[in-house]
């Protein structure tokens, strides 16, 4: 199976994409309060966090550094505005700025390379790393421009021949001014080896400024240390054979070079002892600790003289880092006190801490002499709906008080059980009113399902009446592709009481219902005959339809098809798609949203009367909603305003709430909200194309460019009703242009219009 992240280097292919009017049914919203314990949490709908990389940047131009997080789960960017409370971690999740960043994969670090006060982007690209320059202005707002599609370095100076400065997709390089000359250098591990390469930025030497990214190898064995071939221990005073002709620092006590080995490391270089040179902090892929090497040399002659394998405990008498595997350290001021703190998170993509995975050490010292004091293991995570890895939401009024409660299944919390995951379904009770909902965490393990269904991971709940007695039953899908049926045996009007009635649900022939892997069920009357059926998503990206063929009192589901509507959420060349169905009625007509591995939602229609046919994919990037990976949509009108609301779970373990702002029951009334159209020309396009707004009013519009897989590539503003886009950075193929009217805050005020553009160079 191909790596999903490698999708970004796949050649664009042609798919059938129908131009549509994308009605503004939903807008992201955080007005619904959520309570954990006695506290209303600050960012309940922030979407969860697993394995993050942290940087600071001024997102909104107020002069205060905000927070940029890149989560390796789904390559998802999360942006937080700093509320500016001195000495406090006080951030508000604000997803608007996420669309301002280019598509990034594997890793992303922000650092100001040209000393203009604006953080630029260093990120992975096949073969090494790429750099985006921060070109934000007061008129344009936050924006970035690609300046290096691949960074190069002269590996054998004085020879001018350059090669790509390689950083693997697993590694994180140290991007730091090693020699304190004002430009940013790079320290990274050699390809396949165990030594640190120091690539010196020659911008100051060559041009007298830092506005360049021209590197050369300064030392093939920076600090004269090498990592052990079998552990994360380090040999100091290595001889470093094969170094550059005039490397920094020559050790006095030669020791034989150790065997080469390198499989994944993340590096951070900061001055810990106020002597001007940089210490080296490193985490490794198979270990739970951070190692720190003390630099006993000088700024220009670096050499490591001591090692600390329990960092930062020996540095400041605090708690040592202890994450299951691959901890990575980040240096950023997160409490707005003017000094940088230490943030630690796993650099893994699975099988690692996912619930307490953002460790915060407060710096009570200075930036050049930090003193790190442990504060918490779940920074930001404690202020959001967070259920570990995977989040599968469902609405159901479990206590019959007339208010819709929220259930969230998960893949699991790592480390809660020795050597593995605990799999649970969380219950958030609606303690608000019929028009002002509010949720409170009752339990993370509803009905003790972790014990009842011991060994079943990826618990995905669905609720609906399957036995015809007027109350909702529960079906739980699992990673094994099977379903567990719980009958609701409660008295009329009483709190639900679910009893496991059918472990591994069977069809009428006694065969176990099995969709392969990752069963994601929805209970829905598909054929409109008055009895509820099952539509089941699966890891392969397809949908299975099981029709209710038993009596209402004894639900029996028989397979009609495992290729329902010929929906396939996997991308070309991939065998996984992780489909998650959400069927609903729109003006009495069945429609369907489907979550997927891509992070986008697809909208399908042409379902009624066509159950054995091919459904129409009306929108491949529904509402532009993107939530990382393995999205799970669910709908309910939770505030009784007549508009259906949408909640979307994702594999980061969180959920996002999208408030219904227009009725799903009347298409005509929605169409009238769009007061403009636009021309797109030339089409096909070669070097550029232009957009002209067909509207007499001079308003502001948002331009968004997507590829046919639904991934956002660019976003910009359209001023004065005209806009031209240069296509030199695009491969040949089909792309999607979406235009929306926006207000001064960048928020969409009407629907969006979408048209195709063909690029042909």
XYZ file of C-alpha atoms in Angstrom:
761
model
C 0.000 0.000 0.000
C 1.296 3.469 -0.834
C 1.804 6.035 1.880
C -1.170 8.379 1.924
C 1.082 11.394 2.442
C 2.933 10.659 -0.775
C -0.251 11.688 -2.572
C 1.144 15.195 -2.950
C 3.712 14.034 -5.478
C 1.282 12.027 -7.583
C 0.621 13.452 -11.031
C -2.755 15.175 -11.334
C -5.316 12.925 -13.005
C -8.596 13.795 -14.638
C -11.780 13.076 -12.708
C -15.383 13.943 -13.401
C -16.123 17.030 -11.320
C -19.434 18.781 -11.869
C -19.575 22.574 -11.427
C -22.095 23.330 -8.686
C -23.618 26.054 -6.596
C -22.272 25.276 -3.110
C -25.037 26.493 -0.793
C -23.852 27.949 2.534
C -25.578 25.513 4.810
C -22.932 25.458 7.565
C -20.346 27.718 9.185
C -17.746 26.717 11.761
C -18.927 27.943 15.147
C -17.694 27.782 18.744
C -20.676 29.320 20.539
C -21.867 25.976 21.957
C -20.315 25.629 25.398
C -18.860 22.382 26.695
C -18.113 21.617 30.309
C -15.565 19.165 31.697
C -15.815 18.831 35.443
C -17.001 22.202 36.701
C -15.206 24.218 34.010
C -16.392 25.516 30.656
C -13.498 24.650 28.370
C -12.096 27.365 26.103
C -11.877 25.587 22.731
C -14.251 22.616 22.757
C -14.594 22.379 18.965
C -10.892 22.791 18.106
C -10.653 19.352 16.514
C -8.218 17.463 18.744
C -4.438 17.105 18.751
C -2.192 14.075 18.434
C 1.384 14.558 17.251
C 2.078 18.263 16.881
C 4.886 20.582 15.873
C 4.652 24.020 17.489
C 5.730 27.441 16.217
C 4.676 31.022 16.895
C 3.628 33.638 14.337
C 1.556 36.817 14.274
C -1.519 35.613 12.420
C -3.791 38.643 12.697
C -1.312 41.520 12.612
C -1.885 42.730 16.173
C 1.788 42.486 17.125
C 1.269 39.484 19.416
C 2.699 36.106 18.489
C -0.029 33.527 17.968
C 0.300 29.751 17.763
C 0.740 27.559 14.692
C 0.431 23.815 15.182
C 1.107 21.213 12.520
C -0.274 17.782 13.380
C 1.281 14.815 11.603
C -2.131 13.145 11.827
C -3.552 14.069 8.455
C -1.024 16.885 7.942
C -3.524 19.182 9.639
C -2.729 22.802 10.447
C -4.354 24.333 13.553
C -4.160 28.082 14.242
C -4.726 29.756 17.603
C -4.995 33.469 18.349
C -3.119 34.639 21.454
C -5.499 36.541 23.736
C -2.494 38.367 25.174
C -2.783 37.474 28.852
C 0.713 37.965 30.270
C 2.120 34.871 31.956
C -0.759 32.616 30.887
C -1.373 30.054 28.170
C -4.437 31.788 26.750
C -5.252 30.909 23.151
C -8.487 30.908 21.171
C -8.818 28.464 18.333
C -9.494 30.332 15.095
C -9.462 28.134 11.977
C -9.822 30.941 9.462
C -6.042 31.358 9.191
C -5.485 27.681 8.408
C -6.536 28.295 4.808
C -3.878 30.991 4.480
C -1.099 28.416 4.645
C 0.001 26.344 1.646
C -0.485 22.587 1.580
C 2.201 21.105 3.856
C 3.167 17.504 4.543
C 5.108 15.530 7.165
C 6.650 18.459 9.055
C 6.475 22.238 9.172
C 8.485 24.707 11.259
C 8.158 28.489 11.259
C 11.242 30.690 11.592
C 12.151 34.171 10.323
C 15.039 33.639 7.897
C 15.242 37.198 6.508
C 14.882 39.091 9.810
C 11.832 41.082 8.730
C 9.905 40.143 11.872
C 7.635 37.696 10.034
C 7.999 33.929 10.416
C 8.580 31.972 7.221
C 7.785 28.303 6.579
C 10.330 25.489 6.405
C 8.631 22.249 5.437
C 9.223 18.805 4.009
C 9.248 18.219 0.291
C 10.400 15.037 -1.469
C 14.190 15.139 -1.431
C 14.565 17.582 1.433
C 12.841 20.773 2.430
C 11.095 23.745 0.865
C 10.758 27.330 2.091
C 7.826 29.719 1.847
C 8.508 33.397 2.490
C 6.039 35.296 4.647
C 4.844 38.085 2.334
C 2.115 39.404 4.615
C 1.159 43.058 4.230
C -1.482 45.216 5.839
C -3.604 45.098 2.703
C -3.241 41.418 1.834
C -3.241 39.925 5.308
C -1.404 36.695 6.019
C 0.133 35.149 2.905
C 3.138 33.092 1.835
C 5.143 32.776 -1.369
C 7.237 29.774 -2.339
C 10.885 30.892 -2.622
C 12.692 27.534 -2.499
C 10.985 24.453 -3.880
C 14.057 22.496 -2.751
C 16.900 23.818 -0.586
C 20.435 23.049 -1.781
C 23.845 23.068 -0.119
C 27.482 22.878 -1.273
C 28.524 19.577 0.307
C 32.192 19.722 -0.700
C 33.432 23.305 -0.331
C 35.216 25.051 -1.882
C 33.611 23.216 -4.800
C 30.518 25.215 -5.871
C 28.583 22.068 -6.817
C 25.363 21.858 -4.814
C 23.084 18.992 -3.863
C 19.727 18.908 -2.175
C 20.016 19.472 1.593
C 18.320 16.232 2.508
C 15.908 15.993 5.435
C 13.776 12.867 5.541
C 10.027 12.861 6.036
C 10.600 11.296 9.462
C 13.233 13.739 10.714
C 12.882 17.267 12.018
C 15.951 19.464 11.381
C 17.278 22.130 13.740
C 16.823 25.509 12.043
C 18.896 27.892 14.134
C 21.573 30.577 13.891
C 24.412 28.289 14.983
C 27.211 30.822 14.518
C 25.225 33.865 15.717
C 25.893 35.849 12.549
C 22.248 36.769 11.927
C 21.175 34.159 9.363
C 19.594 30.761 9.903
C 21.715 27.624 9.607
C 20.586 23.997 9.484
C 21.672 20.992 11.533
C 20.383 17.623 10.397
C 21.439 13.986 10.431
C 23.393 12.654 7.482
C 21.529 10.377 5.103
C 21.422 6.892 6.572
C 24.043 7.783 9.163
C 24.482 8.729 12.782
C 26.266 12.083 12.662
C 24.936 15.619 12.595
C 25.659 17.735 9.552
C 26.030 21.480 10.036
C 25.013 23.426 6.934
C 26.129 27.030 7.311
C 24.031 29.776 5.751
C 26.394 31.949 3.701
C 23.975 34.849 3.241
C 25.787 37.245 5.576
C 29.218 36.300 4.251
C 28.250 36.668 0.596
C 25.656 39.431 0.611
C 25.853 41.176 3.974
C 22.243 40.339 4.819
C 20.159 37.361 5.872
C 17.728 37.461 2.941
C 19.181 34.403 1.244
C 19.208 30.656 1.704
C 22.616 29.722 0.337
C 24.134 26.895 2.353
C 27.425 25.052 2.440
C 28.641 22.151 4.543
C 30.552 23.534 7.535
C 30.973 20.233 9.359
C 29.952 16.699 8.457
C 30.222 15.768 12.120
C 29.017 18.798 14.034
C 30.072 18.728 17.680
C 32.223 15.663 17.042
C 29.672 13.240 18.389
C 27.933 10.252 16.863
C 24.846 8.328 17.779
C 25.191 4.698 18.804
C 24.078 2.210 16.180
C 21.848 0.272 18.601
C 20.548 2.944 20.988
C 20.087 6.676 21.381
C 23.330 6.991 23.331
C 26.094 9.197 21.932
C 29.834 8.772 21.530
C 31.673 12.002 22.256
C 34.980 13.109 20.671
C 34.428 11.095 17.505
C 37.291 11.237 14.959
C 34.829 11.960 12.150
C 36.791 10.614 9.194
C 35.761 12.038 5.837
C 34.950 15.494 7.123
C 35.159 18.686 5.071
C 38.701 20.029 4.496
C 38.538 22.662 7.239
C 35.819 21.664 9.688
C 35.026 23.457 12.883
C 36.741 22.182 16.037
C 39.234 19.329 16.105
C 39.052 16.970 19.106
C 42.174 16.104 21.093
C 41.180 12.520 21.936
C 40.390 10.543 18.760
C 37.941 7.667 19.118
C 36.952 5.224 16.403
C 33.959 6.129 14.351
C 30.820 4.211 15.310
C 28.703 2.186 12.919
C 26.296 4.123 10.740
C 22.589 4.031 11.448
C 19.804 6.510 11.265
C 16.086 5.885 11.188
C 14.486 9.037 12.541
C 15.401 11.938 14.809
C 14.193 15.416 15.649
C 16.666 18.100 16.590
C 16.610 21.395 18.443
C 19.613 23.710 18.929
C 19.391 26.330 21.690
C 21.818 27.960 24.120
C 21.182 26.472 27.571
C 24.118 27.907 29.525
C 24.396 31.476 28.228
C 27.829 30.961 26.656
C 26.788 31.782 23.094
C 27.134 28.329 21.554
C 24.243 25.982 20.955
C 23.468 22.792 22.830
C 21.872 19.902 20.959
C 18.535 18.371 22.042
C 17.412 15.272 20.187
C 14.601 12.727 20.286
C 14.726 9.395 18.470
C 12.101 7.260 16.827
C 12.361 4.204 19.099
C 12.864 5.908 22.468
C 10.848 7.768 25.083
C 13.382 10.362 26.221
C 15.160 13.481 25.048
C 18.968 13.532 25.002
C 20.887 16.784 25.454
C 24.524 17.248 24.421
C 26.404 20.070 26.137
C 28.466 22.210 23.783
C 31.824 22.903 25.392
C 33.281 24.665 22.393
C 32.658 28.155 21.073
C 30.275 29.705 18.585
C 32.595 28.841 15.686
C 34.300 25.791 17.202
C 31.559 23.484 18.475
C 32.305 20.335 20.418
C 30.099 18.278 22.714
C 31.624 17.393 26.067
C 28.734 15.917 28.086
C 25.411 14.176 27.577
C 22.145 14.178 29.508
C 19.702 11.355 28.718
C 17.021 12.628 31.118
C 16.566 16.124 29.751
C 15.393 18.483 31.114
C 15.395 16.956 34.630
C 19.147 17.254 35.114
C 19.080 20.734 33.659
C 16.505 22.239 35.999
C 15.503 19.635 38.584
C 12.157 19.054 36.926
C 10.377 16.059 35.398
C 12.216 14.350 32.553
C 10.471 13.857 29.233
C 8.850 10.420 29.081
C 6.731 9.853 25.986
C 6.260 6.381 24.564
C 8.239 6.910 21.384
C 9.898 9.700 19.435
C 9.472 12.853 21.566
C 10.332 16.102 19.805
C 11.112 19.443 21.430
C 10.007 22.904 20.280
C 11.105 26.268 21.657
C 8.304 28.843 21.686
C 6.841 31.441 24.036
C 3.383 30.067 24.774
C 2.565 31.994 27.965
C 3.249 35.512 26.667
C 5.976 36.415 29.144
C 8.689 37.208 26.610
C 10.786 34.058 27.074
C 10.552 30.857 25.103
C 9.172 27.718 26.701
C 9.727 24.052 25.908
C 6.932 22.116 24.201
C 7.331 18.369 23.649
C 5.150 16.116 21.517
C 5.585 12.757 19.742
C 6.723 12.805 16.142
C 5.034 9.477 15.486
C 1.927 8.817 13.430
C 0.487 6.020 15.584
C 1.141 3.735 18.575
C 2.071 6.637 20.791
C 0.585 8.922 23.429
C -2.381 10.726 21.881
C -4.380 12.095 24.823
C -1.591 13.688 26.874
C 0.648 14.444 23.956
C 1.412 18.175 24.247
C 3.833 18.519 27.175
C 4.515 22.038 28.436
C 7.604 23.145 30.357
C 7.531 26.786 31.465
C 10.782 28.720 31.114
C 11.355 30.588 34.360
C 14.789 31.708 33.188
C 15.822 33.578 30.041
C 16.073 32.726 26.367
C 19.850 32.220 26.660
C 19.759 30.573 30.091
C 16.413 28.753 30.260
C 15.129 26.980 33.348
C 12.389 24.548 32.360
C 9.697 23.614 34.862
C 7.104 20.973 34.028
C 3.537 22.336 33.924
C 1.254 19.825 32.209
C 1.130 16.992 29.704
C -1.979 18.114 27.809
C -1.581 21.778 26.945
C -4.575 22.910 24.840
C -5.913 19.339 24.850
C -7.451 19.941 28.265
C -9.591 22.688 26.744
C -11.169 20.781 23.868
C -13.247 17.694 23.206
C -10.400 15.206 22.967
C -10.839 11.436 22.882
C -7.367 10.270 21.933
C -7.093 8.870 18.434
C -10.107 8.884 16.130
C -13.396 10.651 16.889
C -16.739 9.303 15.656
C -19.656 11.494 16.807
C -23.357 10.672 17.016
C -26.326 12.586 18.449
C -28.869 10.723 20.594
C -31.166 11.785 23.449
C -30.171 9.007 25.836
C -32.122 10.259 28.874
C -35.329 11.257 27.059
C -35.297 14.850 28.283
C -35.917 16.206 24.795
C -32.311 17.399 24.304
C -29.891 15.769 21.914
C -26.800 14.440 23.675
C -23.439 13.834 22.061
C -21.627 10.495 21.903
C -18.065 10.284 20.570
C -16.468 6.925 19.814
C -12.744 6.555 19.270
C -10.011 4.300 18.005
C -8.490 4.467 21.462
C -6.501 6.186 24.177
C -2.907 5.034 23.972
C -1.147 3.953 27.151
C -4.318 3.649 29.206
C -3.715 -0.098 29.247
C -0.328 -1.832 29.475
C 1.183 -1.962 26.020
C -1.786 -0.760 24.022
C -5.014 1.168 23.649
C -8.249 1.433 25.593
C -11.242 1.845 23.284
C -14.248 3.783 24.586
C -17.286 5.869 23.721
C -17.560 9.210 25.519
C -20.901 10.714 26.539
C -21.444 14.460 26.648
C -24.881 15.178 28.127
C -26.826 18.189 26.878
C -27.393 20.216 30.062
C -28.620 23.314 28.230
C -32.057 24.180 26.933
C -33.980 23.390 23.774
C -32.628 26.536 22.099
C -29.302 27.009 23.913
C -27.501 23.660 24.085
C -24.578 23.059 26.403
C -22.656 19.812 26.802
C -21.059 18.293 29.873
C -18.781 15.270 29.944
C -20.517 12.513 31.904
C -18.139 9.659 31.171
C -15.420 8.675 28.755
C -16.556 5.045 28.907
C -20.289 4.974 28.272
C -22.012 1.870 29.667
C -18.615 0.316 30.407
C -18.243 -0.611 26.750
C -14.465 -0.856 27.044
C -15.054 -4.005 29.119
C -18.190 -5.281 27.382
C -16.511 -5.016 24.006
C -12.974 -5.711 25.195
C -10.596 -6.083 22.274
C -12.804 -4.178 19.832
C -11.059 -1.029 18.651
C -12.248 1.896 16.547
C -15.640 1.959 18.301
C -18.089 3.770 16.023
C -21.612 4.220 17.462
C -24.919 4.603 15.633
C -28.411 5.005 17.108
C -31.823 4.198 15.690
C -34.868 1.990 16.179
C -34.124 -1.449 14.727
C -36.687 -3.554 16.603
C -39.743 -1.376 15.986
C -40.537 -0.671 19.631
C -40.307 3.103 19.305
C -36.989 3.704 21.015
C -33.492 3.906 19.617
C -31.159 0.929 19.758
C -27.388 1.090 19.386
C -25.012 -0.491 16.904
C -21.250 -0.238 17.422
C -18.888 -0.792 14.507
C -15.329 -1.947 15.111
C -11.957 -2.073 13.436
C -12.596 -5.743 12.649
C -15.360 -4.713 10.247
C -18.114 -6.293 12.338
C -21.110 -4.862 14.213
C -22.352 -5.248 17.781
C -26.113 -4.786 18.310
C -27.414 -3.430 21.616
C -31.168 -3.467 22.214
C -32.625 -0.611 24.228
C -34.633 -2.349 26.948
C -35.608 0.789 28.884
C -39.220 1.570 29.722
C -41.000 4.182 27.641
C -39.588 7.619 28.428
C -36.806 6.265 30.645
C -33.047 6.648 30.251
C -31.696 4.261 27.627
C -30.513 0.854 28.815
C -28.539 -0.953 26.159
C -28.097 -4.719 26.338
C -25.740 -6.554 24.007
C -28.208 -8.727 22.103
C -26.247 -9.723 19.058
C -22.461 -9.889 19.222
C -21.141 -9.860 15.658
C -24.492 -9.232 13.963
C -25.606 -11.949 11.559
C -27.636 -11.949 8.386
C -30.644 -14.202 7.788
C -28.336 -17.070 6.842
C -26.414 -16.831 10.103
C -23.322 -15.349 8.482
C -21.532 -12.529 10.296
C -21.915 -9.086 8.772
C -18.380 -8.026 7.880
C -17.268 -5.083 5.751
C -13.557 -5.828 6.066
C -12.058 -3.236 8.387
C -13.335 -0.161 10.245
C -17.100 -0.586 10.126
C -18.792 2.840 10.347
C -22.551 2.216 10.560
C -25.519 4.527 10.106
C -29.061 3.431 10.922
C -31.375 4.861 8.256
C -34.538 3.856 6.363
C -32.845 3.628 2.986
C -35.737 2.208 0.935
C -38.487 4.184 2.688
C -40.519 1.137 3.734
C -40.809 2.159 7.388
C -38.071 -0.050 8.822
C -34.528 1.110 9.446
C -31.674 -0.356 7.437
C -27.886 -0.127 7.760
C -25.401 1.755 5.602
C -21.851 0.925 6.637
C -18.616 2.674 5.750
C -15.336 0.795 5.626
C -11.579 1.145 5.427
C -11.637 0.383 1.702
C -13.598 3.591 1.104
C -16.768 1.889 -0.134
C -20.238 1.672 1.437
C -22.246 -1.446 2.230
C -26.056 -1.444 2.249
C -27.821 -3.977 4.461
C -31.614 -4.027 4.179
C -33.867 -4.852 7.137
C -35.493 -8.157 6.132
C -36.628 -9.468 9.528
C -39.705 -8.626 11.541
C -39.532 -5.262 13.266
C -39.179 -7.029 16.624
C -36.268 -9.151 15.412
C -33.940 -7.049 13.262
C -32.241 -9.070 10.537
C -30.036 -7.307 8.025
C -29.231 -8.832 4.662
C -26.598 -7.547 2.298
C -27.866 -5.814 -0.792
C -24.479 -4.554 -1.933
C -20.997 -3.781 -0.633
C -20.643 -1.127 -3.325
C -23.598 1.097 -2.499
C -24.016 3.817 -5.100
C -20.543 2.901 -6.377
C -19.211 5.378 -3.842
C -15.465 5.022 -3.459
C -13.658 7.391 -1.114
C -10.146 6.051 -1.731
C -7.979 8.203 -3.960
C -6.523 6.834 -7.211
C -3.681 4.457 -6.465
C -4.737 3.841 -2.862
C -6.556 0.939 -1.249
C -7.854 2.848 1.785
C -10.537 5.532 1.952
C -12.199 5.199 5.392
C -15.727 6.060 4.287
C -18.183 7.320 6.908
C -21.815 7.814 5.727
C -24.343 10.417 6.805
C -27.632 10.148 4.912
C -30.240 12.886 5.403
C -33.371 14.336 3.827
C -33.305 17.584 1.881
C -36.773 18.797 0.869
C -37.922 15.187 1.262
C -35.141 13.873 -0.975
C -32.336 11.646 0.287
C -28.852 13.119 0.137
C -25.638 11.872 1.672
C -22.416 13.296 3.055
C -19.490 10.902 3.271
C -16.397 11.440 5.409
C -13.087 10.131 4.179
C -9.376 9.682 4.627
C -8.790 12.818 2.544
C -10.226 15.031 5.293
C -12.909 16.489 3.040
C -16.596 15.582 2.860
C -18.277 14.513 -0.358
C -21.915 15.224 -1.130
C -23.967 12.682 -3.096
C -27.492 12.873 -4.522
C -29.568 10.902 -7.050
C -30.140 8.249 -4.376
C -33.918 7.782 -4.146
C -35.152 5.355 -6.794
C -31.560 4.583 -7.690
C -30.463 2.285 -4.866
C -28.834 -0.166 -7.260
C -27.371 2.521 -9.498
C -24.566 5.063 -9.393
C -25.047 8.041 -7.092
C -24.136 11.488 -8.335
C -21.174 13.133 -6.611
C -22.541 16.667 -6.393
C -19.562 18.085 -4.501
C -16.144 16.592 -3.747
C -15.140 19.307 -1.239
C -18.436 20.013 0.484
C -18.508 23.523 2.008
C -14.691 23.513 1.832
C -14.672 21.701 5.181
C -11.295 20.067 5.787
C -10.472 18.263 9.032
C -7.209 16.446 8.447
C -8.022 12.803 7.888
C -10.704 10.158 8.477
C -13.559 12.597 8.846
C -16.834 11.467 10.420
C -19.912 13.695 9.843
C -23.162 13.631 11.824
C -26.212 15.920 11.710
C -28.914 17.160 14.090
C -30.761 20.392 14.804
C -29.422 20.793 18.326
C -30.697 24.338 18.941
C -34.170 23.968 17.390
C -33.757 26.914 15.039
C -35.020 24.908 12.085
C -31.535 24.532 10.622
C -29.700 21.245 10.793
C -26.262 21.487 12.424
C -23.205 19.473 11.448
C -20.495 17.986 13.612
C -17.354 16.466 12.092
C -14.985 14.142 13.906
C -11.479 13.347 12.730
C -8.524 11.103 13.529
C -6.829 13.724 15.697
C -9.405 12.723 18.298
C -11.500 15.879 18.276
C -14.678 17.249 16.764
C -15.592 20.473 14.988
C -19.022 22.085 15.117
C -20.604 23.728 12.073
C -23.749 25.657 12.825
C -26.587 25.403 10.360
C -27.105 28.877 8.904
C -29.512 27.983 6.102
C -32.234 25.404 5.859
C -31.535 22.095 4.207
C -35.252 21.778 3.447
C -35.496 24.384 0.680
C -32.963 24.626 -2.101
C -34.682 27.593 -3.762
C -34.398 29.831 -0.718
C -30.668 29.091 -0.559
C -30.020 29.905 -4.202
C -31.375 33.400 -3.664
C -28.545 34.158 -1.217
C -25.967 34.226 -4.032
C -26.005 37.633 -5.717
C -23.100 37.295 -8.122
C -21.586 35.167 -10.842
C -18.133 35.106 -12.382
C -16.376 34.556 -15.673
C -13.282 32.343 -15.793
C -10.993 32.790 -18.810
C -9.141 31.580 -20.764
C -10.173 27.985 -20.204
C -8.067 25.904 -20.877
C -5.318 28.169 -19.546
C -1.568 28.153 -20.148
C 0.408 30.704 -18.126
C -2.455 32.374 -16.257
C -6.207 32.734 -15.994
C -8.449 35.578 -14.878
C -11.648 35.860 -12.881
C -14.127 38.670 -13.432
C -16.994 39.117 -10.987
C -20.329 39.744 -12.706
C -21.795 42.116 -10.144
C -22.356 45.856 -10.236
C -21.433 46.175 -6.544
C -17.740 46.417 -5.688
C -17.449 43.895 -2.846
C -14.650 41.665 -1.567
C -14.507 38.026 -2.618
C -12.415 35.034 -1.638
C -10.700 32.946 -4.306
C -9.866 29.313 -3.487
C -8.118 26.863 -5.794
C -8.463 23.119 -5.216
C -7.105 20.111 -7.041
C -9.553 17.430 -8.112
C -8.837 15.466 -4.939
C -10.325 18.324 -2.965
C -7.094 19.669 -1.462
C -6.817 23.434 -1.048
C -3.805 24.754 -2.976
C -4.197 28.529 -2.849
C -6.414 31.173 -1.277
C -6.499 34.890 -2.035
C -8.779 37.926 -2.109
C -10.473 39.353 -5.179
C -10.554 43.138 -5.087
C -12.262 45.478 -7.583
C -14.089 42.513 -9.142
C -11.016 41.228 -11.015
C -8.250 38.762 -10.281
C -5.463 37.059 -12.266
C -3.715 33.890 -11.182
C -0.333 32.746 -12.515
C -0.266 29.000 -13.205
C 3.486 28.373 -13.449
C 3.444 26.379 -10.190
C 0.641 24.076 -11.370
C 0.983 20.788 -13.202
C -1.227 20.088 -16.179
C -4.668 18.884 -15.212
C -8.083 19.872 -13.923
C -8.504 22.243 -10.963
C -11.481 23.699 -9.130
C -11.953 27.461 -8.664
C -14.305 28.518 -5.878
C -15.389 32.123 -5.343
C -17.234 33.408 -2.261
C -18.369 36.822 -1.073
C -16.676 37.689 2.245
C -16.874 40.422 4.848
C -14.022 42.435 6.359
C -13.132 39.555 8.685
C -12.745 37.113 5.821
C -15.968 35.268 6.741
C -18.201 34.058 3.918
C -21.461 35.991 3.782
C -23.155 34.099 0.940
C -22.820 30.873 -0.936
C -19.890 29.886 -3.098
C -19.736 29.387 -6.840
C -17.459 26.682 -8.217
C -16.104 26.185 -11.736
C -13.511 23.961 -13.351
C -10.306 25.227 -14.964
C -8.082 23.108 -17.207
C -4.348 23.885 -17.115
C -2.451 22.935 -20.256
C 1.159 24.150 -20.545
